CSV table of C-alpha atoms in Angstrom, one decimal:
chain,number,residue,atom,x,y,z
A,1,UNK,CA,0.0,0.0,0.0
A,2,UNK,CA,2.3,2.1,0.8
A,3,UNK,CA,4.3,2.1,-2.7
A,4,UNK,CA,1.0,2.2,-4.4
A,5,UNK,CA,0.4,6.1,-2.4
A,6,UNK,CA,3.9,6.7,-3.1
A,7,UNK,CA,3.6,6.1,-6.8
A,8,UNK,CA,0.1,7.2,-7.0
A,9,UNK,CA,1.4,10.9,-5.5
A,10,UNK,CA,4.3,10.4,-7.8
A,11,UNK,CA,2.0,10.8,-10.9
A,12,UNK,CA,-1.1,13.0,-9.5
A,13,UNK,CA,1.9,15.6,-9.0
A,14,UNK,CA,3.4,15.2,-12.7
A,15,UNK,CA,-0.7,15.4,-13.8
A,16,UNK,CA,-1.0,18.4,-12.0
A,17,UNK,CA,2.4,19.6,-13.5
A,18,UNK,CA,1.9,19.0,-17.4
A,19,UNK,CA,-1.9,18.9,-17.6
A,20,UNK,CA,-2.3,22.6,-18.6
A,21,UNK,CA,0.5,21.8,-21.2
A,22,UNK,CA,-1.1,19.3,-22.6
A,23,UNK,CA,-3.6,21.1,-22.1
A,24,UNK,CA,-2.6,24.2,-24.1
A,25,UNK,CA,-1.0,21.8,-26.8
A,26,UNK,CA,-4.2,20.2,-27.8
A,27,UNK,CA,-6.1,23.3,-28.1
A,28,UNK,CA,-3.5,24.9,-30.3
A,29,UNK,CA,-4.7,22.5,-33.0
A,30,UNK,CA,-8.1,24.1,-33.6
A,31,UNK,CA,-9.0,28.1,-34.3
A,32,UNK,CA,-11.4,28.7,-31.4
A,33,UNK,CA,-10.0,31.6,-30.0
A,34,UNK,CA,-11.1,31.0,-26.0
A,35,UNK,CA,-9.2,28.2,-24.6
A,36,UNK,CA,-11.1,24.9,-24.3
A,37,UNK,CA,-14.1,25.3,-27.2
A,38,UNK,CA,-13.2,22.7,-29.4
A,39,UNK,CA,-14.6,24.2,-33.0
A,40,UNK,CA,-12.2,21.2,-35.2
A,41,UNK,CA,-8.5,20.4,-35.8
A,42,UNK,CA,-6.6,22.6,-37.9
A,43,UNK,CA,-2.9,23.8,-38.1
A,44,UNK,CA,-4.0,27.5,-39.1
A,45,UNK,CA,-3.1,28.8,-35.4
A,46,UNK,CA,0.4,27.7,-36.9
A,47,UNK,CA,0.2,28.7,-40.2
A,48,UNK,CA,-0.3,32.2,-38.7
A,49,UNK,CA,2.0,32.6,-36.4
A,50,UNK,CA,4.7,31.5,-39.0
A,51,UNK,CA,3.9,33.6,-42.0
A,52,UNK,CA,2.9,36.9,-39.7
A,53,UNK,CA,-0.8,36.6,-41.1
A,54,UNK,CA,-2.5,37.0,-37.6
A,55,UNK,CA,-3.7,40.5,-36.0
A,56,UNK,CA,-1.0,42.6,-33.7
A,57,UNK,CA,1.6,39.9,-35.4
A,58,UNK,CA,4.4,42.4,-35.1
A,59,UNK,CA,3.9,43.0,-31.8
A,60,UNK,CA,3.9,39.3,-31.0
A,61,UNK,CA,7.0,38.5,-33.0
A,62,UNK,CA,8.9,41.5,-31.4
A,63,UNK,CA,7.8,40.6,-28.2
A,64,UNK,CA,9.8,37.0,-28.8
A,65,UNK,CA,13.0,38.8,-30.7
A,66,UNK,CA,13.2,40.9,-27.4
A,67,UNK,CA,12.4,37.8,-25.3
A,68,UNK,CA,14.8,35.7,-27.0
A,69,UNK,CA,17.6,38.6,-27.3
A,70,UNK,CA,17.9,40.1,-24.0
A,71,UNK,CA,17.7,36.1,-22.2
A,72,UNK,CA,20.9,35.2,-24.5
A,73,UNK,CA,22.8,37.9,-23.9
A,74,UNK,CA,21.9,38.1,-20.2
A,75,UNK,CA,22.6,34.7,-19.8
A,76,UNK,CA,25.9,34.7,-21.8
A,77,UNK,CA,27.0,37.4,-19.5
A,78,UNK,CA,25.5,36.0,-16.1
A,79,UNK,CA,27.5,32.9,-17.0
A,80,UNK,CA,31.1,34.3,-17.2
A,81,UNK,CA,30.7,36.6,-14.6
A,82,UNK,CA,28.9,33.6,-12.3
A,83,UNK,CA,32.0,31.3,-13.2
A,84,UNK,CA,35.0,33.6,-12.3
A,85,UNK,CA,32.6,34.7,-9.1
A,86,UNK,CA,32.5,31.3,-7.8
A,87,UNK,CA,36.1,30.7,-8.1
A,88,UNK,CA,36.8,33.5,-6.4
A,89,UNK,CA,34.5,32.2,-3.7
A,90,UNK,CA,35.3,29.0,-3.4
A,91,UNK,CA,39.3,30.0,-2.9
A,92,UNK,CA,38.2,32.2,0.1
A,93,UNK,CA,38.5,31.5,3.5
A,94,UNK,CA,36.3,30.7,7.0
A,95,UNK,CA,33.9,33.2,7.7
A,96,UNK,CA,34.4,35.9,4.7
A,97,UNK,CA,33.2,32.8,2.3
A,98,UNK,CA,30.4,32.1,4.5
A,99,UNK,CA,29.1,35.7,4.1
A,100,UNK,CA,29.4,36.0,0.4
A,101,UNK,CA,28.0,32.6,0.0
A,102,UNK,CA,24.8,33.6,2.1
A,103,UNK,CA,24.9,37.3,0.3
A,104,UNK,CA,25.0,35.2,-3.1
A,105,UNK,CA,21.7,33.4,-2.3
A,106,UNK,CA,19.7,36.0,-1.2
A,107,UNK,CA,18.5,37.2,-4.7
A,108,UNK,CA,17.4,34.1,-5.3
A,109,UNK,CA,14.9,33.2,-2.3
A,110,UNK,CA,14.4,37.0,-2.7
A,111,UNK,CA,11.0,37.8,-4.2
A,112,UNK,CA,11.4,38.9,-7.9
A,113,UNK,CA,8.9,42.0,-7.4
A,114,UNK,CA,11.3,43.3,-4.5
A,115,UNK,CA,14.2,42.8,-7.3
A,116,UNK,CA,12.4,44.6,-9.4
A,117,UNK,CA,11.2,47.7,-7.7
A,118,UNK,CA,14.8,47.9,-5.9
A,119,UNK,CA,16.8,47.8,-9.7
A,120,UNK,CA,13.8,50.4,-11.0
A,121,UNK,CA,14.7,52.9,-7.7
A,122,UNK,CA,18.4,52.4,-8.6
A,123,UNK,CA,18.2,53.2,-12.0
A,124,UNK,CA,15.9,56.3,-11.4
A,125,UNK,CA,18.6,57.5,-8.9
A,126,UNK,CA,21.4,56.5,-11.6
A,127,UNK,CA,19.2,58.5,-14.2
A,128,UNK,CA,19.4,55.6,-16.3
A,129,UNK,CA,17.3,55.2,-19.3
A,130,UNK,CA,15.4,52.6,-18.8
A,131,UNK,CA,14.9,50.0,-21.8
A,132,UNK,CA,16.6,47.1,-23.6
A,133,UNK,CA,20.4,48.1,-21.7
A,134,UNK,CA,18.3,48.1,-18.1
A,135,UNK,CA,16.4,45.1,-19.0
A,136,UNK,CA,19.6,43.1,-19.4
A,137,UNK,CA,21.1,44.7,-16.6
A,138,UNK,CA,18.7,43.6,-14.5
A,139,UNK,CA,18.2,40.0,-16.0
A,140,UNK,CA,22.1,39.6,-15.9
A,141,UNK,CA,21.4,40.6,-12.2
A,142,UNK,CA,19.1,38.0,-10.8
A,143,UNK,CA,20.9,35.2,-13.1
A,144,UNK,CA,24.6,35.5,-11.8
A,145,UNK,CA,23.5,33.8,-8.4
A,146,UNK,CA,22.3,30.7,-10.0
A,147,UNK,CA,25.4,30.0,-12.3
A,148,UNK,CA,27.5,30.6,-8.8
A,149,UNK,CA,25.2,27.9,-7.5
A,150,UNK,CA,25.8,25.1,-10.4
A,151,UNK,CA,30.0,26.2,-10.7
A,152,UNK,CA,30.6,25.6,-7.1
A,153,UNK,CA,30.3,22.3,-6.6
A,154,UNK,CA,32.6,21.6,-10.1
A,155,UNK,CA,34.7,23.1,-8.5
A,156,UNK,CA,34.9,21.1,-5.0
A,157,UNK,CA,34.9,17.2,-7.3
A,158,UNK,CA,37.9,18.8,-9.4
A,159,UNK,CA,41.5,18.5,-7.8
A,160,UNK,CA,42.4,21.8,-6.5
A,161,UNK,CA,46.2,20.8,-7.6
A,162,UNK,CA,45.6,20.7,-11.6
A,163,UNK,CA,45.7,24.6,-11.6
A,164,UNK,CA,49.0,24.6,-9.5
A,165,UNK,CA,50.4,21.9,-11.8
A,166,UNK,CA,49.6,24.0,-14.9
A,167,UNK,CA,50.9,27.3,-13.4
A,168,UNK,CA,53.9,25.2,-12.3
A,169,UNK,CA,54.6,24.0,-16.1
A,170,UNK,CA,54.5,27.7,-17.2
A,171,UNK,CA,50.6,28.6,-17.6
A,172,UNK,CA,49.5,32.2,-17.3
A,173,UNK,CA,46.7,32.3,-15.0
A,174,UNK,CA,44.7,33.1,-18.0
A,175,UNK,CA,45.8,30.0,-19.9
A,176,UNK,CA,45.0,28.1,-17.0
A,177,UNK,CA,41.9,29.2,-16.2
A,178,UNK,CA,41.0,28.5,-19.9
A,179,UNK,CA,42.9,25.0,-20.6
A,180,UNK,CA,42.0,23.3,-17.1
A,181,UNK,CA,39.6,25.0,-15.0
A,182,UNK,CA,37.2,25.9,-17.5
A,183,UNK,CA,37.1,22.3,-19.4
A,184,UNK,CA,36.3,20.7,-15.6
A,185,UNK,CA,33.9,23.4,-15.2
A,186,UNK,CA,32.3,23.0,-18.4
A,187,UNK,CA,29.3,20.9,-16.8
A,188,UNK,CA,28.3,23.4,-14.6
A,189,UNK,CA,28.7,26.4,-16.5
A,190,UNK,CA,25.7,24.6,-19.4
A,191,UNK,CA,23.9,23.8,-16.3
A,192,UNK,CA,23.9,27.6,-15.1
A,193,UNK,CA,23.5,28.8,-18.6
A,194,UNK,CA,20.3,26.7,-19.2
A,195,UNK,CA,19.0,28.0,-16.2
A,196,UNK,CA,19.8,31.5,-16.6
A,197,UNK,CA,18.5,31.3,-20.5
A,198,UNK,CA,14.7,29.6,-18.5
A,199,UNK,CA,14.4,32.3,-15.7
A,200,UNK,CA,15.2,34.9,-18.4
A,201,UNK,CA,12.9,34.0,-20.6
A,202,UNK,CA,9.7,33.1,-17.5
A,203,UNK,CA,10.8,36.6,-16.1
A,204,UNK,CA,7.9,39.2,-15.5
A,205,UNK,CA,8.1,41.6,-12.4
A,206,UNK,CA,11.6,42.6,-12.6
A,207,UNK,CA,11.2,43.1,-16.3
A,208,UNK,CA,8.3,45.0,-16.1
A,209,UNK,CA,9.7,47.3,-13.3
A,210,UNK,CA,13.0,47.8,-15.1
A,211,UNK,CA,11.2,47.9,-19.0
A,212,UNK,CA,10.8,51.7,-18.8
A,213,UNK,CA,8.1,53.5,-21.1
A,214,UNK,CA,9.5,53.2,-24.9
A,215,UNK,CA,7.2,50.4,-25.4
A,216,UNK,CA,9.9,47.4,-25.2
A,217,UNK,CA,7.9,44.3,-24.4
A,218,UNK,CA,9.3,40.5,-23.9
A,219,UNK,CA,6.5,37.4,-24.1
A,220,UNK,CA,5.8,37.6,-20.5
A,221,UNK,CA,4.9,41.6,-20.2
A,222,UNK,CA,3.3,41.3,-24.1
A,223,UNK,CA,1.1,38.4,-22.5
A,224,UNK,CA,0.4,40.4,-19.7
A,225,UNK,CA,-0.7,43.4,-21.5
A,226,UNK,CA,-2.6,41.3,-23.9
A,227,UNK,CA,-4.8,39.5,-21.0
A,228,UNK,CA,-5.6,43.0,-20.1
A,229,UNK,CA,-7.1,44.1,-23.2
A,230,UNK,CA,-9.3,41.8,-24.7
A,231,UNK,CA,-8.4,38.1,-24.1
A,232,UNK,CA,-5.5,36.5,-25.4
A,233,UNK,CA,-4.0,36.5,-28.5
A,234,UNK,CA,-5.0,32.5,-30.3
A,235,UNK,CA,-1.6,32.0,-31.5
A,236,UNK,CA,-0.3,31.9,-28.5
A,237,UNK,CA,-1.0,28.6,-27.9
A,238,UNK,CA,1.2,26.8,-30.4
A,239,UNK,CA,3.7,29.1,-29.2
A,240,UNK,CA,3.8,28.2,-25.9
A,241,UNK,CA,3.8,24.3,-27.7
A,242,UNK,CA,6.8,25.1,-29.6
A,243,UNK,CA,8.6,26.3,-26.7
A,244,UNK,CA,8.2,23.4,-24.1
A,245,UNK,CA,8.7,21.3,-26.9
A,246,UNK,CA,12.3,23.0,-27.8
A,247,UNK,CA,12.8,23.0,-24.2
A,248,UNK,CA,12.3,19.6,-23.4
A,249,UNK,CA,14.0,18.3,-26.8
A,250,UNK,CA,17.5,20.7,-25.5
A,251,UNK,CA,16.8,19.1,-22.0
A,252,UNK,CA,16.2,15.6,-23.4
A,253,UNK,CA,19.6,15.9,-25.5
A,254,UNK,CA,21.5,17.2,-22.5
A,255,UNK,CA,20.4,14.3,-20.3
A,256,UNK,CA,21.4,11.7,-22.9
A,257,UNK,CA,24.8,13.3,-23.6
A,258,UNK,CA,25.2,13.1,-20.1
A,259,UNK,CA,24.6,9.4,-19.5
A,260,UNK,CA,26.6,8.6,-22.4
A,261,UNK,CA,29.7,10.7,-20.9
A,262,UNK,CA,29.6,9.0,-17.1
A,263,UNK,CA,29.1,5.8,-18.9
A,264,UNK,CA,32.3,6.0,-21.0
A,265,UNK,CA,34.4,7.0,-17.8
């Protein structure tokens, strides 16, 4: 009885997770426009969403240029500066590294509306405009603390004397950080970088705080702003589809390679 609970939790909480997917999926394949009238299957949701042929189709395109843009360059940029933070942390000391560690995770437990409202007061005070260079500012921001989090423990399995060794044979310290520490750390940094690219992209508050008034929208703020107006827009569904589904296929493939790599060693 008790594996049948524990198996029978197992998949009530995946149901609960995916249903609205699958959910969303289905429904992409017919033209009704409220979610869940069923008025026959057809692919024109998708043909209009990839030849532009749908109302407000710039804005919604844009809106996933922007989206797409700002969360690989923020996450690019969160990545490096994450990796070279968490060396630095890891080769502190006692109580200093305990500090920055704990400063390092509160943006993370920290509610993103607080992140948001703080990085819009700072920029007003700065007299920064706001748009597409506060947007990433702020995405790089929030991002950094999670690719500290996946470099970290690289760097405690890897043996602390292959850097020595290399400086020892004549490395610069850049040549070693980019010839030994980076290859071991190469795990974590895609880890980090994955992440960063998902919270980038699901981002909303600090966005929206940080976004300023020249009318830059990402998916989550067009979305928003589409809700409010009149519903939203049909050809949103089969682009939410195509998204979990290149999600899960880059997920899928990074799982795989995985296995195959600790399988070989």
């Amino acid at each position: 009885m008790k594996r049948f609970f524990a198996k029978a939790y197992l998949w009530l909480v995946l149901l609960i997770l995916y249903a609205p997917i699958v959910f969303i999926a289905v429904f992409s394949f017919t033209e009704a426009k409220s979610l869940g009238n069923w008025t026959g299957f057809s692919v024109n949701l998708y043909r209009n969403l990839f030849t532009g042929s749908m109302q407000n189709s710039a804005g919604l395109l844009s809106a996933v240029q922007n989206t797409l843009l700002i969360a690989l360059i923020a996450s690019v940029v969160a990545t490096l500066l994450g990796t070279v933070a968490a060396i630095g942390i890891f080769n502190m000391k006692g109580r200093r590294k305990r500090v920055i560690q704990f400063m390092n995770n509160i943006p993370m437990i920290n509610p993103d509306i607080i992140t948001g409202v703080s990085l819009f007061l700072l920029f007003v005070f700065l007299h920064i405009s706001q748009g597409y260079l506060t947007v990433i500012l702020a995405h790089i921001t929030f991002c950094t603390p999670y690719v500290v989090l996946n470099v970290l423990p690289k760097l405690s399995q890897m043996n602390p004397n292959v850097y020595e060794a290399a400086l020892d044979l004549g490395a610069t310290p850049f040549q070693a950080l980019r010839k030994v520490l980076a290859p071991a750390l190469r795990p974590g940094m895609i880890s980090g970088f994955i992440l960063s690219f998902t919270m980038s992209l699901d981002d909303f508050a600090v966005t929206f705080f940080t976004r300023g008034t020249i009318g830059l929208d990402t998916l989550s703020t067009y979305i928003y702003t589409d809700a409010r107006k009149a519903g939203l827009t049909p050809e949103l569904k089969p682009l939410m589809t195509i998204l979990f589904l290149v999600i899960l296929a880059v997920l899928l493939f990074i799982n795989v390679r995985s296995t195959k790599n600790n399988k070989a060693k």
